[in-house]
PDB file of C-alpha atoms and ligand atoms in Angstrom:
ATOM      1  CA  UNK A   1      76.838 102.664 115.022  1.00  0.00           C
ATOM      2  CA  UNK A   2      78.976  99.610 114.533  1.00  0.00           C
ATOM      3  CA  UNK A   3      76.596  96.640 114.729  1.00  0.00           C
ATOM      4  CA  UNK A   4      79.483  94.185 115.105  1.00  0.00           C
ATOM      5  CA  UNK A   5      80.383  95.790 118.467  1.00  0.00           C
ATOM      6  CA  UNK A   6      76.774  95.357 119.580  1.00  0.00           C
ATOM      7  CA  UNK A   7      76.720  91.684 118.525  1.00  0.00           C
ATOM      8  CA  UNK A   8      80.130  90.998 120.097  1.00  0.00           C
ATOM      9  CA  UNK A   9      78.926  92.371 123.442  1.00  0.00           C
ATOM     10  CA  UNK A  10      75.485  90.769 123.388  1.00  0.00           C
ATOM     11  CA  UNK A  11      74.600  88.069 125.915  1.00  0.00           C
ATOM     12  CA  UNK A  12      71.215  87.006 124.690  1.00  0.00           C
ATOM     13  CA  UNK A  13      69.152  84.096 123.395  1.00  0.00           C
ATOM     14  CA  UNK A  14      66.265  85.921 121.721  1.00  0.00           C
ATOM     15  CA  UNK A  15      66.427  89.714 121.942  1.00  0.00           C
ATOM     16  CA  UNK A  16      68.807  91.267 119.398  1.00  0.00           C
ATOM     17  CA  UNK A  17      69.929  87.961 117.868  1.00  0.00           C
ATOM     18  CA  UNK A  18      68.867  89.457 114.542  1.00  0.00           C
ATOM     19  CA  UNK A  19      69.708  93.155 114.107  1.00  0.00           C
ATOM     20  CA  UNK A  20      68.650  95.342 111.180  1.00  0.00           C
ATOM     21  CA  UNK A  21      70.488  98.629 110.942  1.00  0.00           C
ATOM     22  CA  UNK A  22      69.772 101.724 108.849  1.00  0.00           C
ATOM     23  CA  UNK A  23      71.446 105.103 108.745  1.00  0.00           C
ATOM     24  CA  UNK A  24      68.040 106.710 108.250  1.00  0.00           C
ATOM     25  CA  UNK A  25      64.459 105.540 108.540  1.00  0.00           C
ATOM     26  CA  UNK A  26      61.073 107.090 109.216  1.00  0.00           C
ATOM     27  CA  UNK A  27      60.681 105.306 112.559  1.00  0.00           C
ATOM     28  CA  UNK A  28      62.241 102.110 113.870  1.00  0.00           C
ATOM     29  CA  UNK A  29      58.776 101.165 115.175  1.00  0.00           C
ATOM     30  CA  UNK A  30      57.581 101.318 111.547  1.00  0.00           C
ATOM     31  CA  UNK A  31      60.566  99.180 110.480  1.00  0.00           C
ATOM     32  CA  UNK A  32      59.492  96.539 113.008  1.00  0.00           C
ATOM     33  CA  UNK A  33      55.891  96.677 111.785  1.00  0.00           C
ATOM     34  CA  UNK A  34      56.989  96.293 108.156  1.00  0.00           C
ATOM     35  CA  UNK A  35      58.971  93.203 109.204  1.00  0.00           C
ATOM     36  CA  UNK A  36      56.280  91.676 111.380  1.00  0.00           C
ATOM     37  CA  UNK A  37      57.116  88.202 110.039  1.00  0.00           C
ATOM     38  CA  UNK A  38      60.651  88.357 111.420  1.00  0.00           C
ATOM     39  CA  UNK A  39      61.404  86.238 114.497  1.00  0.00           C
ATOM     40  CA  UNK A  40      60.660  87.197 118.086  1.00  0.00           C
ATOM     41  CA  UNK A  41      63.334  89.570 119.403  1.00  0.00           C
ATOM     42  CA  UNK A  42      64.391  90.988 116.007  1.00  0.00           C
ATOM     43  CA  UNK A  43      65.827  94.430 116.616  1.00  0.00           C
ATOM     44  CA  UNK A  44      65.697  97.496 114.372  1.00  0.00           C
ATOM     45  CA  UNK A  45      68.248 100.215 114.963  1.00  0.00           C
ATOM     46  CA  UNK A  46      68.662 103.543 113.169  1.00  0.00           C
ATOM     47  CA  UNK A  47      70.978 106.490 113.429  1.00  0.00           C
ATOM     48  CA  UNK A  48      68.269 108.951 112.448  1.00  0.00           C
ATOM     49  CA  UNK A  49      64.460 108.999 112.207  1.00  0.00           C
ATOM     50  CA  UNK A  50      62.544 111.348 109.940  1.00  0.00           C
ATOM     51  CA  UNK A  51      59.222 110.627 111.689  1.00  0.00           C
ATOM     52  CA  UNK A  52      60.204 109.419 115.170  1.00  0.00           C
ATOM     53  CA  UNK A  53      57.129 108.745 117.264  1.00  0.00           C
ATOM     54  CA  UNK A  54      56.518 109.544 120.913  1.00  0.00           C
ATOM     55  CA  UNK A  55      53.538 108.673 123.072  1.00  0.00           C
ATOM     56  CA  UNK A  56      50.195 110.385 122.595  1.00  0.00           C
ATOM     57  CA  UNK A  57      50.962 111.276 118.971  1.00  0.00           C
ATOM     58  CA  UNK A  58      53.992 113.385 119.862  1.00  0.00           C
ATOM     59  CA  UNK A  59      57.101 113.613 117.698  1.00  0.00           C
ATOM     60  CA  UNK A  60      60.316 112.076 119.060  1.00  0.00           C
ATOM     61  CA  UNK A  61      63.253 114.222 118.030  1.00  0.00           C
ATOM     62  CA  UNK A  62      66.807 113.011 118.329  1.00  0.00           C
ATOM     63  CA  UNK A  63      70.185 114.362 117.348  1.00  0.00           C
ATOM     64  CA  UNK A  64      71.780 112.271 114.585  1.00  0.00           C
ATOM     65  CA  UNK A  65      74.626 110.098 115.796  1.00  0.00           C
ATOM     66  CA  UNK A  66      74.094 110.936 119.469  1.00  0.00           C
ATOM     67  CA  UNK A  67      71.184 108.819 120.612  1.00  0.00           C
ATOM     68  CA  UNK A  68      70.093 105.216 120.723  1.00  0.00           C
ATOM     69  CA  UNK A  69      67.003 104.630 118.590  1.00  0.00           C
ATOM     70  CA  UNK A  70      65.774 101.084 118.408  1.00  0.00           C
ATOM     71  CA  UNK A  71      62.715  98.867 118.339  1.00  0.00           C
ATOM     72  CA  UNK A  72      62.436  95.247 119.390  1.00  0.00           C
ATOM     73  CA  UNK A  73      59.792  93.131 117.686  1.00  0.00           C
ATOM     74  CA  UNK A  74      58.152  90.878 120.276  1.00  0.00           C
ATOM     75  CA  UNK A  75      55.776  88.006 119.794  1.00  0.00           C
ATOM     76  CA  UNK A  76      54.838  86.892 123.282  1.00  0.00           C
ATOM     77  CA  UNK A  77      52.123  84.227 123.468  1.00  0.00           C
ATOM     78  CA  UNK A  78      49.943  86.493 125.602  1.00  0.00           C
ATOM     79  CA  UNK A  79      46.559  88.198 125.320  1.00  0.00           C
ATOM     80  CA  UNK A  80      46.589  91.926 124.446  1.00  0.00           C
ATOM     81  CA  UNK A  81      45.593  92.952 127.987  1.00  0.00           C
ATOM     82  CA  UNK A  82      48.983  91.772 129.270  1.00  0.00           C
ATOM     83  CA  UNK A  83      50.885  94.257 127.139  1.00  0.00           C
ATOM     84  CA  UNK A  84      51.148  96.983 129.798  1.00  0.00           C
ATOM     85  CA  UNK A  85      53.312  94.502 131.649  1.00  0.00           C
ATOM     86  CA  UNK A  86      55.570  94.186 128.583  1.00  0.00           C
ATOM     87  CA  UNK A  87      56.133  97.964 128.685  1.00  0.00           C
ATOM     88  CA  UNK A  88      57.021  97.640 132.354  1.00  0.00           C
ATOM     89  CA  UNK A  89      59.512  94.861 131.551  1.00  0.00           C
ATOM     90  CA  UNK A  90      61.208  97.065 128.932  1.00  0.00           C
ATOM     91  CA  UNK A  91      61.446  99.826 131.551  1.00  0.00           C
ATOM     92  CA  UNK A  92      63.090  97.493 134.065  1.00  0.00           C
ATOM     93  CA  UNK A  93      65.606  96.281 131.458  1.00  0.00           C
ATOM     94  CA  UNK A  94      66.611  99.799 130.359  1.00  0.00           C
ATOM     95  CA  UNK A  95      66.807 100.977 133.954  1.00  0.00           C
ATOM     96  CA  UNK A  96      69.083  98.089 134.935  1.00  0.00           C
ATOM     97  CA  UNK A  97      71.376  98.570 131.931  1.00  0.00           C
ATOM     98  CA  UNK A  98      71.711 102.304 132.597  1.00  0.00           C
ATOM     99  CA  UNK A  99      72.347 101.694 136.306  1.00  0.00           C
ATOM    100  CA  UNK A 100      75.261  99.428 135.356  1.00  0.00           C
ATOM    101  CA  UNK A 101      76.946 102.475 133.872  1.00  0.00           C
ATOM    102  CA  UNK A 102      76.765 104.146 137.283  1.00  0.00           C
ATOM    103  CA  UNK A 103      73.739 106.355 136.686  1.00  0.00           C
ATOM    104  CA  UNK A 104      70.911 106.343 139.176  1.00  0.00           C
ATOM    105  CA  UNK A 105      68.099 105.738 136.703  1.00  0.00           C
ATOM    106  CA  UNK A 106      64.493 105.310 137.828  1.00  0.00           C
ATOM    107  CA  UNK A 107      61.222 104.542 136.079  1.00  0.00           C
ATOM    108  CA  UNK A 108      58.480 107.127 135.792  1.00  0.00           C
ATOM    109  CA  UNK A 109      55.344 105.085 135.276  1.00  0.00           C
ATOM    110  CA  UNK A 110      54.456 103.901 132.712  1.00  0.00           C
ATOM    111  CA  UNK A 111      57.391 104.234 130.399  1.00  0.00           C
ATOM    112  CA  UNK A 112      59.944 106.947 130.947  1.00  0.00           C
ATOM    113  CA  UNK A 113      63.372 106.388 132.389  1.00  0.00           C
ATOM    114  CA  UNK A 114      64.522 109.356 134.397  1.00  0.00           C
ATOM    115  CA  UNK A 115      67.532 110.574 136.326  1.00  0.00           C
ATOM    116  CA  UNK A 116      67.422 113.402 138.882  1.00  0.00           C
ATOM    117  CA  UNK A 117      63.809 113.922 137.826  1.00  0.00           C
ATOM    118  CA  UNK A 118      64.693 114.475 134.152  1.00  0.00           C
ATOM    119  CA  UNK A 119      63.888 112.215 131.212  1.00  0.00           C
ATOM    120  CA  UNK A 120      66.698 109.990 129.914  1.00  0.00           C
ATOM    121  CA  UNK A 121      64.691 107.583 127.799  1.00  0.00           C
ATOM    122  CA  UNK A 122      61.208 107.123 126.356  1.00  0.00           C
ATOM    123  CA  UNK A 123      59.546 103.820 125.548  1.00  0.00           C
ATOM    124  CA  UNK A 124      56.728 103.414 123.042  1.00  0.00           C
ATOM    125  CA  UNK A 125      55.103  99.988 122.744  1.00  0.00           C
ATOM    126  CA  UNK A 126      52.712  99.618 119.830  1.00  0.00           C
ATOM    127  CA  UNK A 127      50.780  96.420 119.333  1.00  0.00           C
ATOM    128  CA  UNK A 128      48.929  94.732 116.515  1.00  0.00           C
ATOM    129  CA  UNK A 129      45.871  92.700 117.400  1.00  0.00           C
ATOM    130  CA  UNK A 130      43.511  90.568 115.322  1.00  0.00           C
ATOM    131  CA  UNK A 131      40.262  89.953 117.177  1.00  0.00           C
ATOM    132  CA  UNK A 132      41.405  89.045 120.651  1.00  0.00           C
ATOM    133  CA  UNK A 133      44.800  87.739 119.503  1.00  0.00           C
ATOM    134  CA  UNK A 134      48.049  89.601 119.749  1.00  0.00           C
ATOM    135  CA  UNK A 135      50.113  89.531 116.552  1.00  0.00           C
ATOM    136  CA  UNK A 136      53.160  91.423 117.791  1.00  0.00           C
ATOM    137  CA  UNK A 137      54.431  94.285 119.911  1.00  0.00           C
ATOM    138  CA  UNK A 138      56.878  96.860 118.544  1.00  0.00           C
ATOM    139  CA  UNK A 139      58.765  97.999 121.636  1.00  0.00           C
ATOM    140  CA  UNK A 140      60.488 101.278 120.714  1.00  0.00           C
ATOM    141  CA  UNK A 141      63.238 102.654 122.918  1.00  0.00           C
ATOM    142  CA  UNK A 142      64.795 106.100 122.543  1.00  0.00           C
ATOM    143  CA  UNK A 143      67.726 106.799 124.865  1.00  0.00           C
ATOM    144  CA  UNK A 144      69.294 110.226 125.211  1.00  0.00           C
ATOM    145  CA  UNK A 145      72.850 108.957 125.124  1.00  0.00           C
ATOM    146  CA  UNK A 146      75.384 111.539 123.994  1.00  0.00           C
ATOM    147  CA  UNK A 147      73.416 114.767 123.603  1.00  0.00           C
ATOM    148  CA  UNK A 148      75.614 117.487 125.092  1.00  0.00           C
ATOM    149  CA  UNK A 149      72.838 119.865 126.110  1.00  0.00           C
ATOM    150  CA  UNK A 150      69.117 120.492 125.833  1.00  0.00           C
ATOM    151  CA  UNK A 151      67.859 123.926 124.962  1.00  0.00           C
ATOM    152  CA  UNK A 152      65.094 126.103 126.389  1.00  0.00           C
ATOM    153  CA  UNK A 153      62.255 124.424 128.244  1.00  0.00           C
ATOM    154  CA  UNK A 154      63.712 120.981 127.547  1.00  0.00           C
ATOM    155  CA  UNK A 155      66.740 121.643 129.742  1.00  0.00           C
ATOM    156  CA  UNK A 156      64.517 121.336 132.848  1.00  0.00           C
ATOM    157  CA  UNK A 157      62.832 118.168 131.601  1.00  0.00           C
ATOM    158  CA  UNK A 158      65.448 116.153 129.708  1.00  0.00           C
ATOM    159  CA  UNK A 159      68.919 114.869 130.345  1.00  0.00           C
ATOM    160  CA  UNK A 160      71.355 112.483 128.694  1.00  0.00           C
ATOM    161  CA  UNK A 161      73.789 109.862 129.877  1.00  0.00           C
ATOM    162  CA  UNK A 162      76.599 112.121 128.744  1.00  0.00           C
ATOM    163  CA  UNK A 163      75.310 115.032 130.829  1.00  0.00           C
ATOM    164  CA  UNK A 164      74.873 112.783 133.875  1.00  0.00           C
ATOM    165  CA  UNK A 165      78.271 111.110 133.564  1.00  0.00           C
ATOM    166  CA  UNK A 166      80.212 114.115 132.359  1.00  0.00           C
ATOM    167  CA  UNK A 167      81.678 112.055 129.501  1.00  0.00           C
ATOM    168  CA  UNK A 168      80.405 110.347 126.347  1.00  0.00           C
ATOM    169  CA  UNK A 169      79.068 106.817 126.579  1.00  0.00           C
ATOM    170  CA  UNK A 170      79.800 103.960 124.210  1.00  0.00           C
ATOM    171  CA  UNK A 171      76.446 103.612 122.463  1.00  0.00           C
ATOM    172  CA  UNK A 172      77.162 100.163 121.041  1.00  0.00           C
ATOM    173  CA  UNK A 173      78.071  98.698 124.433  1.00  0.00           C
ATOM    174  CA  UNK A 174      75.083 100.317 126.099  1.00  0.00           C
ATOM    175  CA  UNK A 175      72.787  99.010 123.341  1.00  0.00           C
ATOM    176  CA  UNK A 176      74.197  95.514 123.896  1.00  0.00           C
ATOM    177  CA  UNK A 177      73.652  95.886 127.642  1.00  0.00           C
ATOM    178  CA  UNK A 178      70.027  96.994 127.192  1.00  0.00           C
ATOM    179  CA  UNK A 179      69.317  94.108 124.801  1.00  0.00           C
ATOM    180  CA  UNK A 180      71.028  91.584 127.110  1.00  0.00           C
ATOM    181  CA  UNK A 181      69.058  92.794 130.163  1.00  0.00           C
ATOM    182  CA  UNK A 182      65.900  92.799 128.084  1.00  0.00           C
ATOM    183  CA  UNK A 183      66.590  89.204 127.052  1.00  0.00           C
ATOM    184  CA  UNK A 184      66.921  88.074 130.691  1.00  0.00           C
ATOM    185  CA  UNK A 185      63.771  89.937 131.741  1.00  0.00           C
ATOM    186  CA  UNK A 186      61.765  88.736 128.734  1.00  0.00           C
ATOM    187  CA  UNK A 187      62.629  85.070 129.346  1.00  0.00           C
ATOM    188  CA  UNK A 188      61.682  85.353 133.016  1.00  0.00           C
ATOM    189  CA  UNK A 189      58.495  87.244 132.149  1.00  0.00           C
ATOM    190  CA  UNK A 190      57.389  84.558 129.666  1.00  0.00           C
ATOM    191  CA  UNK A 191      58.058  81.864 132.259  1.00  0.00           C
ATOM    192  CA  UNK A 192      56.710  83.456 135.446  1.00  0.00           C
ATOM    193  CA  UNK A 193      54.620  86.452 134.382  1.00  0.00           C
ATOM    194  CA  UNK A 194      54.885  89.982 135.723  1.00  0.00           C
ATOM    195  CA  UNK A 195      54.364  88.929 139.342  1.00  0.00           C
ATOM    196  CA  UNK A 196      58.054  87.921 139.400  1.00  0.00           C
ATOM    197  CA  UNK A 197      58.910  91.606 138.722  1.00  0.00           C
ATOM    198  CA  UNK A 198      56.323  93.443 140.796  1.00  0.00           C
ATOM    199  CA  UNK A 199      58.554  94.161 143.771  1.00  0.00           C
ATOM    200  CA  UNK A 200      61.556  95.048 141.622  1.00  0.00           C
ATOM    201  CA  UNK A 201      59.469  97.426 139.559  1.00  0.00           C
ATOM    202  CA  UNK A 202      58.128  99.136 142.651  1.00  0.00           C
ATOM    203  CA  UNK A 203      61.678  99.671 143.919  1.00  0.00           C
ATOM    204  CA  UNK A 204      62.826 101.188 140.615  1.00  0.00           C
ATOM    205  CA  UNK A 205      59.720 103.318 140.094  1.00  0.00           C
ATOM    206  CA  UNK A 206      59.940 106.978 141.146  1.00  0.00           C
ATOM    207  CA  UNK A 207      56.179 107.486 140.723  1.00  0.00           C
ATOM    208  CA  UNK A 208      55.239 105.068 143.499  1.00  0.00           C
ATOM    209  CA  UNK A 209      55.030 106.677 146.920  1.00  0.00           C
ATOM    210  CA  UNK A 210      54.274 110.089 145.390  1.00  0.00           C
ATOM    211  CA  UNK A 211      51.180 112.211 145.062  1.00  0.00           C
ATOM    212  CA  UNK A 212      50.218 112.356 141.387  1.00  0.00           C
ATOM    213  CA  UNK A 213      47.770 114.214 139.202  1.00  0.00           C
ATOM    214  CA  UNK A 214      45.665 111.773 137.167  1.00  0.00           C
ATOM    215  CA  UNK A 215      44.567 113.249 133.844  1.00  0.00           C
ATOM    216  CA  UNK A 216      41.866 111.303 132.025  1.00  0.00           C
ATOM    217  CA  UNK A 217      38.129 111.808 131.630  1.00  0.00           C
ATOM    218  CA  UNK A 218      38.435 113.604 134.953  1.00  0.00           C
ATOM    219  CA  UNK A 219      41.457 115.210 136.582  1.00  0.00           C
ATOM    220  CA  UNK A 220      42.229 114.576 140.245  1.00  0.00           C
ATOM    221  CA  UNK A 221      45.100 114.095 142.683  1.00  0.00           C
ATOM    222  CA  UNK A 222      45.811 110.711 144.280  1.00  0.00           C
ATOM    223  CA  UNK A 223      48.604 108.744 145.913  1.00  0.00           C
ATOM    224  CA  UNK A 224      50.500 106.231 143.770  1.00  0.00           C
ATOM    225  CA  UNK A 225      50.869 103.154 145.988  1.00  0.00           C
ATOM    226  CA  UNK A 226      52.056 100.280 143.778  1.00  0.00           C
ATOM    227  CA  UNK A 227      51.752  98.322 140.557  1.00  0.00           C
ATOM    228  CA  UNK A 228      49.544  95.305 139.847  1.00  0.00           C
ATOM    229  CA  UNK A 229      50.172  92.047 137.976  1.00  0.00           C
ATOM    230  CA  UNK A 230      49.169  93.674 134.676  1.00  0.00           C
ATOM    231  CA  UNK A 231      51.585  96.595 134.964  1.00  0.00           C
ATOM    232  CA  UNK A 232      48.813  99.029 135.938  1.00  0.00           C
ATOM    233  CA  UNK A 233      49.495 101.760 138.479  1.00  0.00           C
ATOM    234  CA  UNK A 234      47.668 101.372 141.784  1.00  0.00           C
ATOM    235  CA  UNK A 235      46.440 104.618 143.250  1.00  0.00           C
ATOM    236  CA  UNK A 236      44.661 105.500 146.445  1.00  0.00           C
ATOM    237  CA  UNK A 237      41.924 108.064 146.157  1.00  0.00           C
ATOM    238  CA  UNK A 238      39.383 108.862 148.868  1.00  0.00           C
ATOM    239  CA  UNK A 239      40.379 105.719 150.773  1.00  0.00           C
ATOM    240  CA  UNK A 240      39.894 103.379 147.796  1.00  0.00           C
ATOM    241  CA  UNK A 241      42.567 101.645 145.726  1.00  0.00           C
ATOM    242  CA  UNK A 242      42.109 101.497 141.963  1.00  0.00           C
ATOM    243  CA  UNK A 243      44.235 100.526 138.957  1.00  0.00           C
ATOM    244  CA  UNK A 244      45.154 102.925 136.165  1.00  0.00           C
ATOM    245  CA  UNK A 245      45.889 101.797 132.633  1.00  0.00           C
ATOM    246  CA  UNK A 246      48.419 103.922 130.747  1.00  0.00           C
ATOM    247  CA  UNK A 247      46.292 103.866 127.621  1.00  0.00           C
ATOM    248  CA  UNK A 248      43.474 105.645 129.424  1.00  0.00           C
ATOM    249  CA  UNK A 249      45.152 108.193 131.664  1.00  0.00           C
ATOM    250  CA  UNK A 250      48.323 110.178 131.999  1.00  0.00           C
ATOM    251  CA  UNK A 251      49.937 110.726 135.362  1.00  0.00           C
ATOM    252  CA  UNK A 252      51.850 113.856 136.253  1.00  0.00           C
ATOM    253  CA  UNK A 253      53.807 114.858 139.269  1.00  0.00           C
ATOM    254  CA  UNK A 254      52.365 117.503 141.521  1.00  0.00           C
ATOM    255  CA  UNK A 255      55.688 119.272 141.945  1.00  0.00           C
ATOM    256  CA  UNK A 256      57.161 118.880 138.481  1.00  0.00           C
ATOM    257  CA  UNK A 257      57.792 116.217 135.919  1.00  0.00           C
ATOM    258  CA  UNK A 258      57.924 113.180 138.249  1.00  0.00           C
TER     259      UNK A 258
HETATM  260  C1  BTN B 301      57.877 108.816 124.568  1.00  0.00           C
HETATM  261  O1  BTN B 301      58.466 109.033 125.620  1.00  0.00           O
HETATM  262  O2  BTN B 301      57.001 109.586 124.151  1.00  0.00           O
HETATM  263  C2  BTN B 301      58.229 107.572 123.790  1.00  0.00           C
HETATM  264  C3  BTN B 301      59.355 107.828 122.850  1.00  0.00           C
HETATM  265  C4  BTN B 301      59.823 106.608 122.092  1.00  0.00           C
HETATM  266  C5  BTN B 301      60.891 106.953 121.066  1.00  0.00           C
HETATM  267  C6  BTN B 301      61.468 105.741 120.412  1.00  0.00           C
HETATM  268  S1  BTN B 301      62.869 106.135 119.431  1.00  0.00           S
HETATM  269  C7  BTN B 301      62.879 104.549 118.740  1.00  0.00           C
HETATM  270  C8  BTN B 301      61.417 104.178 118.488  1.00  0.00           C
HETATM  271  N1  BTN B 301      60.984 104.647 117.197  1.00  0.00           N
HETATM  272  C9  BTN B 301      60.058 105.602 117.298  1.00  0.00           C
HETATM  273  O3  BTN B 301      59.524 106.183 116.332  1.00  0.00           O
HETATM  274  N2  BTN B 301      59.780 105.838 118.597  1.00  0.00           N
HETATM  275  C10 BTN B 301      60.543 104.972 119.469  1.00  0.00           C
END
């Protein structure tokens, strides 16, 4: 990737003002952690990861030179329990940036971006906490940008911007768009909290309004009805509304991935 194109297209005050680029790294989330003293919004981009991380200990695989792999180091002055909302903010920013390129992206709670029910992007936020204080969040974003096809089982579950558009996307410009959207959302989030985004999130979220299978200590089916001020999913089960935290449960669609 040409970092100059990203910087030239960036409209941002904090996010992406400092960009560190590597051809190869273990994981851009690890790069951010190793540079935890860097300023808020520092962004780590790589062309290839040898140990890319997904949620729940999974491996994140990506084709070299085709995808967008980046992590934004965030230092919001917030308590750790507000971090689910940060994940939601990242989701909104990616969704908006992708929509600008004409693709009908939606959020699958808590942190996948999907199109036509297939995954376009995964978000992995890792945080460091001392006592009850948040040190930083490493917000990792992996976007399936220019992969031409997915093989086997993955072809039903994953898609790329290239597949959806029928032509390659400019990864540098899209990266700049994601970082610029993220910057706007982050500033507003720090000023007004997640409540300023609640309605917008609910509109962009494909999970809400659907029947979902909740997999945690117990497994049961419920209706997803909204999101709360902390970025937790509100579900209705046996007439009662409760909030689900993404760290504790996973939510699956009844009729497929969403
Ligand atoms: C998921 O859907 O499981 C989350 C995937 C997150 C992948 C991105 S790629 C850039 C950053 N570095 C990593 O090691 N993971 C995240």
